[in-house]
Amino acid sequence: MFALIDCNNFYASCERVFRPDLNGKPIVVLSNNDGCVIARSNEAKAVGIPMGAPAFEYEKLFQQHGVRVFSANFALYGDMSNRVMTILSNYSPDMEIYSIDEAFLKLKGFDFFNLQAYGEEMRMKVTKWTGIPISVGIAPTKALAKVANRIAKKYPKQTKGTYIIDSEEKRIKALKWLKVEDVWGIGRQHSKRLNAMGVKNAFDFTQLEDEWVRKQMAIVGLRLKYDLQGIPTLDLEATQIKKNIATTRSFEKNYTEYNQLAERICTFAASCAEKLRKQNSCCNSLMVFIHTNGHRKELPQYSRNIVLKLPFPTNSSIELAKFATQALRHIFKTGYAYKKAGVIVQDFTQTDTLQQTLFENRDERHIPLMQAIDKLNTLFGQQKIRLASQDIKRVWKMKQEKLSPRYTTNLNDIITIHL
């Protein structure tokens, strides 16, 4: 059996942990630079706020319904996620952290356990120890566990937040209840095609011919079909390294000078290099892009990107900053007001499998240097040690006008109890 544990309205729930006065109030969390809605409480959904809603367009609705608006506090969310996952890891030795608010547990050898009571115990402990409410779905396969979790979340009172698909009758009933567009792994385009064919729910999908599913949705779709039929096909996945890493930003003002953009590009490249080192990877190519503000129609528009094949794989901040600025020189044009830029590193090689080339290789002296820089930045704060090409007085700050305190990661923001 597999269990899928999903934190309910995770970002909103994190904001409520230290603000119990927000319980029952509509809450939305905004994206970087307070742009769009990326998370909603059930109360916010009920008043008609859609996911991805531009915040400025819904200000009147926020005021009308007393919606509490928060800037994304990823330091808080990441720490709370780690606490939840640490607790869940005690319930099974086989665990896959699927996202910041979801995890699969493989319940192998639990044949004589009361799984309903086991799921309810998980819910009680996570909620008591972290304040985060969760839903638990248990089933013979991962895809069915997803379906069971959806039922548990939809009907918390009837299921006590834990639902188990442990019979053929329950499986068929659940699949007939679930719309095909809500099936895990079926995207928008596939769901449109399936609906047009009369496939309205998950059960209809499982009745399709294998050959049609393989042809239209490849082997991934066929595995999903088998999993929904109760045939275990999808197993827990090991933690996958990222295949590309991006650091991109919209600027707080328009940049017109090359030096302004070059400093930002160096900073973005250094950030990508740090993330590469964390997963023990080196990149073999990088992309640099710049573009103007498309919303300012009165200004001349320009956008360009360039992919640079590196002469050797590297994760050195020094080397990546040098290559990124070389790429920028090829695409920068004067006379434009730039609003956004970014660096994307790709084509990774693991550091333990690097091969030397005959003519050009990374500077080996950078390896201990980068290790020292990472250690110092971990001890004393992000970007305390920087490249000379970066502005030492500048700390990148997103527009976060409604940012809550970092209650669990910053001593200055720790909650104060008045006796």
PDB file of N, CA, C and O in Angstrom, residues 131-168:
ATOM      1  N   GLY A 131       1.131  22.407  13.706  1.00  0.00           N
ATOM      2  CA  GLY A 131       0.004  23.292  13.437  1.00  0.00           C
ATOM      3  C   GLY A 131      -0.497  23.227  12.017  1.00  0.00           C
ATOM      4  O   GLY A 131      -1.434  23.932  11.648  1.00  0.00           O
ATOM      5  N   ILE A 132       0.116  22.362  11.180  1.00  0.00           N
ATOM      6  CA  ILE A 132      -0.259  22.244   9.770  1.00  0.00           C
ATOM      7  C   ILE A 132      -1.262  21.102   9.608  1.00  0.00           C
ATOM      8  O   ILE A 132      -0.949  19.950   9.933  1.00  0.00           O
ATOM      9  N   PRO A 133      -2.472  21.353   9.083  1.00  0.00           N
ATOM     10  CA  PRO A 133      -3.429  20.270   8.835  1.00  0.00           C
ATOM     11  C   PRO A 133      -3.051  19.490   7.580  1.00  0.00           C
ATOM     12  O   PRO A 133      -2.573  20.064   6.602  1.00  0.00           O
ATOM     13  N   ILE A 134      -3.241  18.186   7.623  1.00  0.00           N
ATOM     14  CA  ILE A 134      -2.912  17.341   6.474  1.00  0.00           C
ATOM     15  C   ILE A 134      -4.082  16.420   6.141  1.00  0.00           C
ATOM     16  O   ILE A 134      -4.972  16.203   6.964  1.00  0.00           O
ATOM     17  N   SER A 135      -4.053  15.891   4.917  1.00  0.00           N
ATOM     18  CA  SER A 135      -4.990  14.851   4.490  1.00  0.00           C
ATOM     19  C   SER A 135      -4.172  13.629   4.082  1.00  0.00           C
ATOM     20  O   SER A 135      -3.073  13.767   3.545  1.00  0.00           O
ATOM     21  N   VAL A 136      -4.730  12.442   4.340  1.00  0.00           N
ATOM     22  CA  VAL A 136      -4.011  11.196   4.066  1.00  0.00           C
ATOM     23  C   VAL A 136      -4.865  10.320   3.158  1.00  0.00           C
ATOM     24  O   VAL A 136      -6.035  10.052   3.447  1.00  0.00           O
ATOM     25  N   GLY A 137      -4.269   9.883   2.049  1.00  0.00           N
ATOM     26  CA  GLY A 137      -4.920   8.931   1.149  1.00  0.00           C
ATOM     27  C   GLY A 137      -4.095   7.667   1.060  1.00  0.00           C
ATOM     28  O   GLY A 137      -2.874   7.739   0.860  1.00  0.00           O
ATOM     29  N   ILE A 138      -4.720   6.516   1.233  1.00  0.00           N
ATOM     30  CA  ILE A 138      -4.002   5.239   1.231  1.00  0.00           C
ATOM     31  C   ILE A 138      -4.652   4.307   0.212  1.00  0.00           C
ATOM     32  O   ILE A 138      -5.882   4.184   0.167  1.00  0.00           O
ATOM     33  N   ALA A 139      -3.811   3.660  -0.615  1.00  0.00           N
ATOM     34  CA  ALA A 139      -4.326   2.785  -1.675  1.00  0.00           C
ATOM     35  C   ALA A 139      -3.206   1.857  -2.151  1.00  0.00           C
ATOM     36  O   ALA A 139      -2.035   2.062  -1.803  1.00  0.00           O
ATOM     37  N   PRO A 140      -3.538   0.866  -2.978  1.00  0.00           N
ATOM     38  CA  PRO A 140      -2.520  -0.093  -3.441  1.00  0.00           C
ATOM     39  C   PRO A 140      -1.501   0.493  -4.410  1.00  0.00           C
ATOM     40  O   PRO A 140      -0.461  -0.115  -4.635  1.00  0.00           O
ATOM     41  N   THR A 141      -1.792   1.643  -5.041  1.00  0.00           N
ATOM     42  CA  THR A 141      -0.870   2.257  -5.990  1.00  0.00           C
ATOM     43  C   THR A 141      -0.767   3.749  -5.712  1.00  0.00           C
ATOM     44  O   THR A 141      -1.604   4.336  -5.018  1.00  0.00           O
ATOM     45  N   LYS A 142       0.269   4.381  -6.292  1.00  0.00           N
ATOM     46  CA  LYS A 142       0.483   5.819  -6.075  1.00  0.00           C
ATOM     47  C   LYS A 142      -0.652   6.650  -6.661  1.00  0.00           C
ATOM     48  O   LYS A 142      -1.128   7.602  -6.041  1.00  0.00           O
ATOM     49  N   ALA A 143      -1.079   6.294  -7.878  1.00  0.00           N
ATOM     50  CA  ALA A 143      -2.143   7.065  -8.527  1.00  0.00           C
ATOM     51  C   ALA A 143      -3.443   6.968  -7.738  1.00  0.00           C
ATOM     52  O   ALA A 143      -4.169   7.957  -7.575  1.00  0.00           O
ATOM     53  N   LEU A 144      -3.755   5.776  -7.226  1.00  0.00           N
ATOM     54  CA  LEU A 144      -4.973   5.609  -6.426  1.00  0.00           C
ATOM     55  C   LEU A 144      -4.840   6.300  -5.070  1.00  0.00           C
ATOM     56  O   LEU A 144      -5.827   6.794  -4.521  1.00  0.00           O
ATOM     57  N   ALA A 145      -3.628   6.352  -4.524  1.00  0.00           N
ATOM     58  CA  ALA A 145      -3.411   7.093  -3.276  1.00  0.00           C
ATOM     59  C   ALA A 145      -3.695   8.573  -3.479  1.00  0.00           C
ATOM     60  O   ALA A 145      -4.220   9.250  -2.588  1.00  0.00           O
ATOM     61  N   LYS A 146      -3.363   9.078  -4.659  1.00  0.00           N
ATOM     62  CA  LYS A 146      -3.686  10.470  -5.006  1.00  0.00           C
ATOM     63  C   LYS A 146      -5.199  10.676  -5.019  1.00  0.00           C
ATOM     64  O   LYS A 146      -5.703  11.685  -4.512  1.00  0.00           O
ATOM     65  N   VAL A 147      -5.907   9.720  -5.599  1.00  0.00           N
ATOM     66  CA  VAL A 147      -7.365   9.809  -5.646  1.00  0.00           C
ATOM     67  C   VAL A 147      -7.939   9.754  -4.233  1.00  0.00           C
ATOM     68  O   VAL A 147      -8.823  10.548  -3.865  1.00  0.00           O
ATOM     69  N   ALA A 148      -7.443   8.819  -3.423  1.00  0.00           N
ATOM     70  CA  ALA A 148      -7.921   8.684  -2.046  1.00  0.00           C
ATOM     71  C   ALA A 148      -7.670   9.955  -1.245  1.00  0.00           C
ATOM     72  O   ALA A 148      -8.520  10.384  -0.449  1.00  0.00           O
ATOM     73  N   ASN A 149      -6.520  10.569  -1.464  1.00  0.00           N
ATOM     74  CA  ASN A 149      -6.209  11.814  -0.758  1.00  0.00           C
ATOM     75  C   ASN A 149      -7.174  12.925  -1.139  1.00  0.00           C
ATOM     76  O   ASN A 149      -7.593  13.724  -0.289  1.00  0.00           O
ATOM     77  N   ARG A 150      -7.530  12.960  -2.418  1.00  0.00           N
ATOM     78  CA  ARG A 150      -8.469  13.986  -2.881  1.00  0.00           C
ATOM     79  C   ARG A 150      -9.832  13.820  -2.204  1.00  0.00           C
ATOM     80  O   ARG A 150     -10.478  14.806  -1.836  1.00  0.00           O
ATOM     81  N   ILE A 151     -10.245  12.576  -2.009  1.00  0.00           N
ATOM     82  CA  ILE A 151     -11.516  12.310  -1.329  1.00  0.00           C
ATOM     83  C   ILE A 151     -11.422  12.723   0.138  1.00  0.00           C
ATOM     84  O   ILE A 151     -12.333  13.340   0.695  1.00  0.00           O
ATOM     85  N   ALA A 152     -10.296  12.389   0.776  1.00  0.00           N
ATOM     86  CA  ALA A 152     -10.100  12.756   2.182  1.00  0.00           C
ATOM     87  C   ALA A 152     -10.137  14.261   2.374  1.00  0.00           C
ATOM     88  O   ALA A 152     -10.688  14.767   3.361  1.00  0.00           O
ATOM     89  N   LYS A 153      -9.563  14.986   1.417  1.00  0.00           N
ATOM     90  CA  LYS A 153      -9.536  16.449   1.528  1.00  0.00           C
ATOM     91  C   LYS A 153     -10.909  17.047   1.228  1.00  0.00           C
ATOM     92  O   LYS A 153     -11.310  18.045   1.833  1.00  0.00           O
ATOM     93  N   LYS A 154     -11.647  16.425   0.308  1.00  0.00           N
ATOM     94  CA  LYS A 154     -12.965  16.941  -0.084  1.00  0.00           C
ATOM     95  C   LYS A 154     -13.998  16.699   1.009  1.00  0.00           C
ATOM     96  O   LYS A 154     -14.889  17.526   1.231  1.00  0.00           O
ATOM     97  N   TYR A 155     -13.876  15.575   1.703  1.00  0.00           N
ATOM     98  CA  TYR A 155     -14.878  15.222   2.724  1.00  0.00           C
ATOM     99  C   TYR A 155     -14.190  14.946   4.067  1.00  0.00           C
ATOM    100  O   TYR A 155     -14.135  13.805   4.534  1.00  0.00           O
ATOM    101  N   PRO A 156     -13.623  15.973   4.693  1.00  0.00           N
ATOM    102  CA  PRO A 156     -12.842  15.761   5.923  1.00  0.00           C
ATOM    103  C   PRO A 156     -13.662  15.234   7.095  1.00  0.00           C
ATOM    104  O   PRO A 156     -13.154  14.446   7.901  1.00  0.00           O
ATOM    105  N   LYS A 157     -14.925  15.633   7.206  1.00  0.00           N
ATOM    106  CA  LYS A 157     -15.731  15.182   8.337  1.00  0.00           C
ATOM    107  C   LYS A 157     -16.093  13.702   8.211  1.00  0.00           C
ATOM    108  O   LYS A 157     -15.995  12.938   9.173  1.00  0.00           O
ATOM    109  N   GLN A 158     -16.514  13.309   7.009  1.00  0.00           N
ATOM    110  CA  GLN A 158     -16.920  11.923   6.802  1.00  0.00           C
ATOM    111  C   GLN A 158     -15.731  10.956   6.873  1.00  0.00           C
ATOM    112  O   GLN A 158     -15.880   9.817   7.315  1.00  0.00           O
ATOM    113  N   THR A 159     -14.558  11.414   6.438  1.00  0.00           N
ATOM    114  CA  THR A 159     -13.383  10.531   6.368  1.00  0.00           C
ATOM    115  C   THR A 159     -12.411  10.720   7.522  1.00  0.00           C
ATOM    116  O   THR A 159     -11.447   9.960   7.652  1.00  0.00           O
ATOM    117  N   LYS A 160     -12.634  11.752   8.345  1.00  0.00           N
ATOM    118  CA  LYS A 160     -11.681  12.128   9.403  1.00  0.00           C
ATOM    119  C   LYS A 160     -10.304  12.441   8.815  1.00  0.00           C
ATOM    120  O   LYS A 160      -9.269  12.224   9.449  1.00  0.00           O
ATOM    121  N   GLY A 161     -10.327  12.934   7.573  1.00  0.00           N
ATOM    122  CA  GLY A 161      -9.081  13.343   6.918  1.00  0.00           C
ATOM    123  C   GLY A 161      -8.245  12.199   6.393  1.00  0.00           C
ATOM    124  O   GLY A 161      -7.146  12.416   5.875  1.00  0.00           O
ATOM    125  N   THR A 162      -8.721  10.969   6.502  1.00  0.00           N
ATOM    126  CA  THR A 162      -7.981   9.803   6.011  1.00  0.00           C
ATOM    127  C   THR A 162      -8.943   8.892   5.250  1.00  0.00           C
ATOM    128  O   THR A 162      -9.972   8.490   5.793  1.00  0.00           O
ATOM    129  N   TYR A 163      -8.592   8.586   3.998  1.00  0.00           N
ATOM    130  CA  TYR A 163      -9.451   7.705   3.208  1.00  0.00           C
ATOM    131  C   TYR A 163      -8.605   6.593   2.606  1.00  0.00           C
ATOM    132  O   TYR A 163      -7.493   6.829   2.110  1.00  0.00           O
ATOM    133  N   ILE A 164      -9.157   5.369   2.645  1.00  0.00           N
ATOM    134  CA  ILE A 164      -8.437   4.202   2.152  1.00  0.00           C
ATOM    135  C   ILE A 164      -9.230   3.541   1.026  1.00  0.00           C
ATOM    136  O   ILE A 164     -10.419   3.248   1.184  1.00  0.00           O
ATOM    137  N   ILE A 165      -8.564   3.338  -0.093  1.00  0.00           N
ATOM    138  CA  ILE A 165      -9.148   2.533  -1.181  1.00  0.00           C
ATOM    139  C   ILE A 165      -8.559   1.136  -1.030  1.00  0.00           C
ATOM    140  O   ILE A 165      -7.410   0.880  -1.405  1.00  0.00           O
ATOM    141  N   ASP A 166      -9.338   0.231  -0.448  1.00  0.00           N
ATOM    142  CA  ASP A 166      -8.833  -1.109  -0.168  1.00  0.00           C
ATOM    143  C   ASP A 166      -9.735  -2.215  -0.713  1.00  0.00           C
ATOM    144  O   ASP A 166      -9.643  -3.366  -0.297  1.00  0.00           O
ATOM    145  N   SER A 167     -10.601  -1.843  -1.666  1.00  0.00           N
ATOM    146  CA  SER A 167     -11.449  -2.856  -2.302  1.00  0.00           C
ATOM    147  C   SER A 167     -11.749  -2.419  -3.721  1.00  0.00           C
ATOM    148  O   SER A 167     -11.628  -1.233  -4.072  1.00  0.00           O
ATOM    149  N   GLU A 168     -12.148  -3.373  -4.548  1.00  0.00           N
ATOM    150  CA  GLU A 168     -12.478  -3.064  -5.939  1.00  0.00           C
ATOM    151  C   GLU A 168     -13.694  -2.143  -6.013  1.00  0.00           C
ATOM    152  O   GLU A 168     -13.769  -1.250  -6.864  1.00  0.00           O
TER     153      GLU A 168
END
